[in-house]
Each structure stands twice: as C-alpha cells, then as structure tokens.
Short mmCIF file of C-alpha atoms in Angstrom, two decimals:
data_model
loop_
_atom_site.label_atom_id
_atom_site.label_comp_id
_atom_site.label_asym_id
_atom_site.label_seq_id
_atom_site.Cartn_x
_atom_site.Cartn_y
_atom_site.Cartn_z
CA UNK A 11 106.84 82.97 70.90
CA UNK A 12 105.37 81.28 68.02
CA UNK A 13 104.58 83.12 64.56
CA UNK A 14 100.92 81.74 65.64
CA UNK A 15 100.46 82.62 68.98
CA UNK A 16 96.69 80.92 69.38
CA UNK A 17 98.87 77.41 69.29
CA UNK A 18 100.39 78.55 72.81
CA UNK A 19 96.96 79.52 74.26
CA UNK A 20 96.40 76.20 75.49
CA UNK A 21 99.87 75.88 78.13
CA UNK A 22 99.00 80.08 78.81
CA UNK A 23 95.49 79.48 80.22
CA UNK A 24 96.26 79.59 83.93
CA UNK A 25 97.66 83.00 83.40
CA UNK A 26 95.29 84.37 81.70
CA UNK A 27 92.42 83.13 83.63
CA UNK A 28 94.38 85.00 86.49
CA UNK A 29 94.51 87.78 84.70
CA UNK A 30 90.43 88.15 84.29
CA UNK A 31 90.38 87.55 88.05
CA UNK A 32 92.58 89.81 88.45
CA UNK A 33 90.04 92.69 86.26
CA UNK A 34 87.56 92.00 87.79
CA UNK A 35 89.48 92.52 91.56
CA UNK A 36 90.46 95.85 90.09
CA UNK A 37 86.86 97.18 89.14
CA UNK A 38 85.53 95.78 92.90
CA UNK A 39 88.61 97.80 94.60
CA UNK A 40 87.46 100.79 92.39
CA UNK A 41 83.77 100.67 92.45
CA UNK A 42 84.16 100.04 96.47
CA UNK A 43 86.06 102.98 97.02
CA UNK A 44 83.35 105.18 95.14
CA UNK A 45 85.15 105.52 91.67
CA UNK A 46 83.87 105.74 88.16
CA UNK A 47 85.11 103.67 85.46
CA UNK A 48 85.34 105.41 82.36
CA UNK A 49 86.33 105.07 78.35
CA UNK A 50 88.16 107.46 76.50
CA UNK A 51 88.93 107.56 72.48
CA UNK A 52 92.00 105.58 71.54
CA UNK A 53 92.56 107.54 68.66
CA UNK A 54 92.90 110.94 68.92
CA UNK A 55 95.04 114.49 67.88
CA UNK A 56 97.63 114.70 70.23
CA UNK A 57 98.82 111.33 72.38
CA UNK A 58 101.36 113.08 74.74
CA UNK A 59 103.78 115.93 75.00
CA UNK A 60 107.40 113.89 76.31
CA UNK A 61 110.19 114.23 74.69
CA UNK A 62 111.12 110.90 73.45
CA UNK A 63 107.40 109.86 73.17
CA UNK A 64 106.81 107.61 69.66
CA UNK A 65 103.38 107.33 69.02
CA UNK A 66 101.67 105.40 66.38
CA UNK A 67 100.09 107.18 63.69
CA UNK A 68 96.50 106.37 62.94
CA UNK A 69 95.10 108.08 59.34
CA UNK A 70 94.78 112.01 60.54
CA UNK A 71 95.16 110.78 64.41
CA UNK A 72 97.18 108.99 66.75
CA UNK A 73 96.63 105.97 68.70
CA UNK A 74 97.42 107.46 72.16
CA UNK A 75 100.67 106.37 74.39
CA UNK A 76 98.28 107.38 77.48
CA UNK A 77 94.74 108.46 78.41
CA UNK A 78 95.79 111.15 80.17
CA UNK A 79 94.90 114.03 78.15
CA UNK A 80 91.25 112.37 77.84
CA UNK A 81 90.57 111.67 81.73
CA UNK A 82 91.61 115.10 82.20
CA UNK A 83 89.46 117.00 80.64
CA UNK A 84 86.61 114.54 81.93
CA UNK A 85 88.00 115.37 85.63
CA UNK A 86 87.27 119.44 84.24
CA UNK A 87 83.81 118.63 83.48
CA UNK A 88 83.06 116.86 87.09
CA UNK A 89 83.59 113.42 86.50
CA UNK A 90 85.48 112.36 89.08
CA UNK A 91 87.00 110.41 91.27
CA UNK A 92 87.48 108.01 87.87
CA UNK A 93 89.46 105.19 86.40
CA UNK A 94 89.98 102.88 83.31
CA UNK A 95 91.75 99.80 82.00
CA UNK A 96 92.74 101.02 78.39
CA UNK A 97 94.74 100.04 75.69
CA UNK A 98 97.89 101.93 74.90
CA UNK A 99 100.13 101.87 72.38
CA UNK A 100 104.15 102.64 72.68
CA UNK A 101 106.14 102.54 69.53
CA UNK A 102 109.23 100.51 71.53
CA UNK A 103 110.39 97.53 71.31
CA UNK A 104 109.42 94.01 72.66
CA UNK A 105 110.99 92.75 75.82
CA UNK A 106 110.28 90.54 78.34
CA UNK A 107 108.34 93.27 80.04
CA UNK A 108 107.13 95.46 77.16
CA UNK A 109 104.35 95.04 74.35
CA UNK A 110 103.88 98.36 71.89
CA UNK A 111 100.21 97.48 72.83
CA UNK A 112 99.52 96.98 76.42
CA UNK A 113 97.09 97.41 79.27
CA UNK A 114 97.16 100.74 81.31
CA UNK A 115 94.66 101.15 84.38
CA UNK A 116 94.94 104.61 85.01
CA UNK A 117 93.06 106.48 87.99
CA UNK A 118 92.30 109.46 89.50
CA UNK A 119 91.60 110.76 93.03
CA UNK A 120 90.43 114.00 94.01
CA UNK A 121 92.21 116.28 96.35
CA UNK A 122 94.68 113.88 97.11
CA UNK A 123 98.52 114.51 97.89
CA UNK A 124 101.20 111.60 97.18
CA UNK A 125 101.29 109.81 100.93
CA UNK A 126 97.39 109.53 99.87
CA UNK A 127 98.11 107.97 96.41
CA UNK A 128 100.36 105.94 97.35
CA UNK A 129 98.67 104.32 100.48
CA UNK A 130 95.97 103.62 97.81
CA UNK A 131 98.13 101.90 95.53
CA UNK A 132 99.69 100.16 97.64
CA UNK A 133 96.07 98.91 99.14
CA UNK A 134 95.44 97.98 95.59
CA UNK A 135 97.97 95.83 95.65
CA UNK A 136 97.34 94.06 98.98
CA UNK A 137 93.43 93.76 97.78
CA UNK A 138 94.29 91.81 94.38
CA UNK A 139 97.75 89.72 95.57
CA UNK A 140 98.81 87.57 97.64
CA UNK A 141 101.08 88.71 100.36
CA UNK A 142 104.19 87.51 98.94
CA UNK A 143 105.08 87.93 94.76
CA UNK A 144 107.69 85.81 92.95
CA UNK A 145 108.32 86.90 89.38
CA UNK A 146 111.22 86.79 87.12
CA UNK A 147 113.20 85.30 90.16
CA UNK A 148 112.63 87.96 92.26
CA UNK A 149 110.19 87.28 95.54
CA UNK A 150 108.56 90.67 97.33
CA UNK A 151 106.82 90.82 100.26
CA UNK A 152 103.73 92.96 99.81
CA UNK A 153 103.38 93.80 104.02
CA UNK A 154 105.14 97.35 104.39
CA UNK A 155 106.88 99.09 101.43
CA UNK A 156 110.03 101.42 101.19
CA UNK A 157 110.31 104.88 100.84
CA UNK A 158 113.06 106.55 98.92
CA UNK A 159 113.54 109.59 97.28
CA UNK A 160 115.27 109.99 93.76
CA UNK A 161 118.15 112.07 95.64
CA UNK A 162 118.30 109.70 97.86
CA UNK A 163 118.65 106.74 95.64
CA UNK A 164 121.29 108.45 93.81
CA UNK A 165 123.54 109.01 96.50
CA UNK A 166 123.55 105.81 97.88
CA UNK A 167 123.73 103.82 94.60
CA UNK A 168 125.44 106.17 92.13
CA UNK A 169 127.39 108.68 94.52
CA UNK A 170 125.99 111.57 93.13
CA UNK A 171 124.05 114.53 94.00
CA UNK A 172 121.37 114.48 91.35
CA UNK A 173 119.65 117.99 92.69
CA UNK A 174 123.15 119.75 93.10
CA UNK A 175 124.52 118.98 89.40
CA UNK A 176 120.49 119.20 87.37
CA UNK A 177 121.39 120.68 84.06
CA UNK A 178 125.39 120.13 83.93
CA UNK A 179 125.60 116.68 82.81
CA UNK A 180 130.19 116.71 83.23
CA UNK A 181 129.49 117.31 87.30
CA UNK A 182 126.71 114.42 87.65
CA UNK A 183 129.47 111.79 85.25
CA UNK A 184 132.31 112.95 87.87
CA UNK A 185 130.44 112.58 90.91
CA UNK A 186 129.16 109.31 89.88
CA UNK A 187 132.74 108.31 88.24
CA UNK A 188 130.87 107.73 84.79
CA UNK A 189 132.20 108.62 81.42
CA UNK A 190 130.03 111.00 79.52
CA UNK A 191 129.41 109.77 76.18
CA UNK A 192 129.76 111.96 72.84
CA UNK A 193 126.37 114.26 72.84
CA UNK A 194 124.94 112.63 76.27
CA UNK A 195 123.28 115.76 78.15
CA UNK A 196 122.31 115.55 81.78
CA UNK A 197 118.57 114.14 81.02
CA UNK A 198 120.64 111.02 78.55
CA UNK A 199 122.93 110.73 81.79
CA UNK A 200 120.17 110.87 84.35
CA UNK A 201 118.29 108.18 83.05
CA UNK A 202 121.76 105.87 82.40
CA UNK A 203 122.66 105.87 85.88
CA UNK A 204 118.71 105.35 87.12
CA UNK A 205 118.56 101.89 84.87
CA UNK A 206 121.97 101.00 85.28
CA UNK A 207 122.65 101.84 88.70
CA UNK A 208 119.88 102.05 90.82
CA UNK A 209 116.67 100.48 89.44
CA UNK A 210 118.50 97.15 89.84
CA UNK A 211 118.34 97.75 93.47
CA UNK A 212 114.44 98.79 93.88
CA UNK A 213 111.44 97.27 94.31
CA UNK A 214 113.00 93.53 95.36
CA UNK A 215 112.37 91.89 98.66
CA UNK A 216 109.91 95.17 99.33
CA UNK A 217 108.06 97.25 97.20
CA UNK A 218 109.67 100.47 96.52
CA UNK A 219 108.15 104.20 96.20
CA UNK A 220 110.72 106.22 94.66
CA UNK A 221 109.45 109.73 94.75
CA UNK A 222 110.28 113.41 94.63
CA UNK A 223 111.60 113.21 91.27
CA UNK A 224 113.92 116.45 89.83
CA UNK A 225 111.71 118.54 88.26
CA UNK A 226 112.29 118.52 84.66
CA UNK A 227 111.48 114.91 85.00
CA UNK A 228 107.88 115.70 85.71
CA UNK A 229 106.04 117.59 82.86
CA UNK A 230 102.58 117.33 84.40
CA UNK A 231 103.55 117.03 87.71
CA UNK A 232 103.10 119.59 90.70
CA UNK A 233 106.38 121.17 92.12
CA UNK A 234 106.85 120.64 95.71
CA UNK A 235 106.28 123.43 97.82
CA UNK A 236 108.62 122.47 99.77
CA UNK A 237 111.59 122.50 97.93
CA UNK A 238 110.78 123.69 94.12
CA UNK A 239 113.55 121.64 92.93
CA UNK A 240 111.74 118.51 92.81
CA UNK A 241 108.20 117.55 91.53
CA UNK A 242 105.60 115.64 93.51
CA UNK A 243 106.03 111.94 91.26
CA UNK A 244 106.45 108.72 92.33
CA UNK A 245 107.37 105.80 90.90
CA UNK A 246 106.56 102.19 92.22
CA UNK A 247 108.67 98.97 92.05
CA UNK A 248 107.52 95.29 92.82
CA UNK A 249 109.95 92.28 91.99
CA UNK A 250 112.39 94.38 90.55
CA UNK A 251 109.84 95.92 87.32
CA UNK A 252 109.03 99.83 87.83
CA UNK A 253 104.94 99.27 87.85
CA UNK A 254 103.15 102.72 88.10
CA UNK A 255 103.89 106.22 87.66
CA UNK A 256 102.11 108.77 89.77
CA UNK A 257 101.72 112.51 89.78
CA UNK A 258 100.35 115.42 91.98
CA UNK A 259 98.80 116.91 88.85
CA UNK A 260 99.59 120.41 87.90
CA UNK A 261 96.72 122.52 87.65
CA UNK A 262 98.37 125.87 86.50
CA UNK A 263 97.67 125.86 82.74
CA UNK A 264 100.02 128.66 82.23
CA UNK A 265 103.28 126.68 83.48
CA UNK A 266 101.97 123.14 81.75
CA UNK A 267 102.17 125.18 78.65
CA UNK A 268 105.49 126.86 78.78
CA UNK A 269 106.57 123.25 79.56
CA UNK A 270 104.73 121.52 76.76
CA UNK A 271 106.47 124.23 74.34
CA UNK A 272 109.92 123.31 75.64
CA UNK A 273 108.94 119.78 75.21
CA UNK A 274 107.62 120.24 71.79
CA UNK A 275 111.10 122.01 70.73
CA UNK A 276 113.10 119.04 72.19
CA UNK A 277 111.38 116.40 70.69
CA UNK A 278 110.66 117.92 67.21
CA UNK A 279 114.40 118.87 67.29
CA UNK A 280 115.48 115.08 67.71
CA UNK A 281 112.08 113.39 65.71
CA UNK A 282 110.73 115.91 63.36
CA UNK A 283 107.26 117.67 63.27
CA UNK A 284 104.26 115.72 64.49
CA UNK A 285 100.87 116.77 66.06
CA UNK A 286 99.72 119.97 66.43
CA UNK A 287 99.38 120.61 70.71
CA UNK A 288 95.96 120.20 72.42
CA UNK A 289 94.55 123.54 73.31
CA UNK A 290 91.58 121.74 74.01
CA UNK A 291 93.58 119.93 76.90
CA UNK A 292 95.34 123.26 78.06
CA UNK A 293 91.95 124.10 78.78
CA UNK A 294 90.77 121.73 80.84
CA UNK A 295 93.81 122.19 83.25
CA UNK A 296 92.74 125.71 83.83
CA UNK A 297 89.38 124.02 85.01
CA UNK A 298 91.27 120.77 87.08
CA UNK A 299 90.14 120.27 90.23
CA UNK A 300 92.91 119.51 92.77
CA UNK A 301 93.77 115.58 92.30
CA UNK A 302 96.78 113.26 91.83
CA UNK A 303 96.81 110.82 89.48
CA UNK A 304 98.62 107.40 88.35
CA UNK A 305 99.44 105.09 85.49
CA UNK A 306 99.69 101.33 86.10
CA UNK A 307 100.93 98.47 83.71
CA UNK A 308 97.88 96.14 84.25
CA UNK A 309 100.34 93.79 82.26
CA UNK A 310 103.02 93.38 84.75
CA UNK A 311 100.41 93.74 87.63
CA UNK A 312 99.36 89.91 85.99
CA UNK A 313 102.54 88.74 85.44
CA UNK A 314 102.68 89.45 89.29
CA UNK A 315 100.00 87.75 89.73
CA UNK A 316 100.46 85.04 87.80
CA UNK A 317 104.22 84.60 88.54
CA UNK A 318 104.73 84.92 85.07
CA UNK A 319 108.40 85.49 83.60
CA UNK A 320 107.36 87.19 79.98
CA UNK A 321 104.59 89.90 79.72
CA UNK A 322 103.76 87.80 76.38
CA UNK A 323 102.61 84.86 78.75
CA UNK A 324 99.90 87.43 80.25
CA UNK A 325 98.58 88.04 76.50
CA UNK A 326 95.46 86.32 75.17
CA UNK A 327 97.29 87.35 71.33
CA UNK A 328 100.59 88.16 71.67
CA UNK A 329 102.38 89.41 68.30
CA UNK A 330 105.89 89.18 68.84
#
C-alpha cells in the first residue's frame, strides 16, 4: 500500500462502491426485520474486559475494541431489537485481514437462542451476496452451511478432547501430539491448535458455524443448560476468514462479575493496570432482557463481496 493511499483510490473504486451497496443492503435487512439502528460513544471508560484485549487510549478514555458494553445497557433501558455499523479500534497488527480501525456491525435480537441467531445471520448473508463467494482463493457456496461444534472440530482435526483436558494444558499437547512450549497454559494451547489446526479447515467450500465453545472461552456468554461445560457462542466462517462472533448473552450480573474480576487479574497480571471496571455496565445486565447477540467484521463481509484479497482494498483511507 502506498505511504499516500488517496493515489490508489482510483484502481479501488469498484470495491468500495460495493461496499456502500453493500451498507445500505445491511440497514434494508435490518430495518425490514423491525430493528433499530443505533450510535454509541466511541470513546468511553472501559472498552472490554478479555484478557489479551489492547485498547487504544484516548486522553482520560478509551477508544472502544467493541460496542458491546454501550448496546447493552441501551437493550436495559428498552431499546431493542437494535443494531449498528461502528468503528472499532484493536491495537493489533495489520494483515491482510486486519485494520486496528475497522468496521463492526453488531446486532441484537431479543429472546433469541443460537439456532435463531444463526438462521438470521446466515439470511443476512444470502440477502446481501451472491450465492457463491470467491475471496483470497477460496470459493463458498452460500446455499446450506455446516454445523460443528468446538469439541467436535477438535477431535477430528487435532485428536484431542478439548472438554476432557480444559484447564491441564500437558493432557490437551499429548492428545493432540503437540509440544507444549515454555509458559504455554491450556488457554495459549487452545487457541494454537484452533489457528493452526483447525481454522484452516472451516468455513471453505461451505460456511461454517462453529459453536458450543468451552466455557472459559465465553466471558459474556450464557452456559448451556445442557451441558455446563460449554457456553452458548458461535463463531462463523466464509472463504476460510472467521467473520462473526455470537453469544447467548448472560444476563446474571452476579456470575459476569466474578468473571470480569478473574479477567481483570489475568490481564493486569500480563499488561499492567488499565481502566477501572464498568459498574455502570454490571448494572444494566441485572436489567437485560433475554437476547443473543453478534459481532460482524463489516470489512471482510466487503471483501466478500467484492472478491477482494486485502481488507486494505475495502478501505476508502487505508493507513498501512
């Protein structure tokens, strides 16, 4: 990318012009289904509660990596159903399919379990693509997706039972015949084998739900009643990028607090002190109505449809 991306604009218009299409297919699918678009602050006192979450500072606030706390509190006060196409910003690094500052449409529907959210994304997609995706030399047909559980992905592309060894990181390295690096916990090990192992394998000539994540992978997430193991998140694939993120949101503000402190210790332990937490948000979970909720990179949904191969070709200003 040039040092002067406005010189590029010119051989990027196609894909951008898709991309306003593509807006303005979102907001009809939306509006038509009875939501409310809304805007939340970008700055603001807390932007998140994860673990490895690295925020951008912004004088006394932070520029937030989500607006999840926000939407929140306006689902406590009766707003919804709701969405929004915000900016976020992520302090990691550039890639072919990450900008710090990117696009996130993020919506909420009311008394909704996951089947429900994710027959609606998927809908979204079918309403504002074409039935067959090509990007970064992978084609997906967009007609009837696959379902596939975390534990089920690991034991059919890493060998291992992920539910059986949660928490002892030397049983999930011999199962999968991995070597545990020096100071790699379970978590570090987890997340190796689900980028090295199997999210080469999802989302590629179908679309691909993987859902029932282990729980400690799901701060804000509902556990399943079913099996308390695993949390009620899904995440969705198309041409081989991981697109969305979805919850069952948890609406018991005593447990998203006990989880939040964990978190906190974690993370300041690694990173150092940062933002005081958001009581204000605590609060509005004890008020939640029942919903389920998801993120989507509105980036890589236009490189989709634009068949583009760099989320910088998507950008009207990319800074590289």
């Amino acid at each position: 990318m040039s040092s002067q991306p406005w010189r590029t604009l010119p051989g990027r218009m196609a894909p951008l012009r898709r991309r306003n299409l593509l807006a303005a297919g979102v907001r009809a699918f939306f509006t038509a289904r009875g939501y409310t678009e809304v805007e939340t602050p970008y700055a603001v006192p807390a932007p998140g509660e994860e673990v490895h979450l690295r925020a951008r500072p912004a004088g006394r606030l932070w520029l937030h990596t989500s607006p999840e706390f926000a939407m929140k509190k306006l689902l406590a006060g009766g707003a919804g159903p709701i969405f929004q196409l915000a900016r976020v910003w992520r302090e990691e690094p550039w890639s072919a399919t990450h900008a710090p500052e990117f696009t996130m449409l993020e919506w909420y529907a009311l008394h909704a379990d996951m089947g429900a959210l994710m027959a609606e994304s998927f809908a979204l997609l079918q309403a504002v693509l074409p039935p067959e995706v090509t990007c970064r030399g992978v084609t997906t047909r967009l007609d009837a997706p696959e379902y596939l559980s975390v534990a089920e992905a690991f034991s059919r592309f890493a060998g291992a039972d992920v539910l059986a060894t949660a928490g002892d990181a030397p049983a999930l390295a011999a199962q999968a015949g991995a070597r545990l690096r020096e100071g790699e916990d379970w978590e570090d090990l987890f997340f190796r084998l689900l980028l090295e192992r199997v999210e080469p394998h999802l989302g590629r000539e179908r679309a691909t739900f993987l859902t029932h994540w282990p729980a400690a992978q799901a701060a804000l997430a509902r556990r399943s009643p079913g099996d308390p193991r695993v949390a009620e998140r899904f995440e969705l694939y198309v041409c081989g990028m991981e697109l969305a993120n979805a919850f069952v949101e948890l609406t018991d503000a005593r447990e998203q607090r006990a989880r939040f402190i964990a978190d906190r210790a974690r993370r300041h332990a690694l990173y150092g002190p940062d933002w005081p937490l958001d009581e204000t948000f605590l609060e509005a979970v004890a008020a939640l109505p029942a919903c389920a909720g998801i993120a989507l990179g509105f980036d890589r949904l236009a490189m989709l449809a634009a068949g583009a191969r760099r989320i910088a070709d998507v950008l009207w200003l990319p800074d590289e």
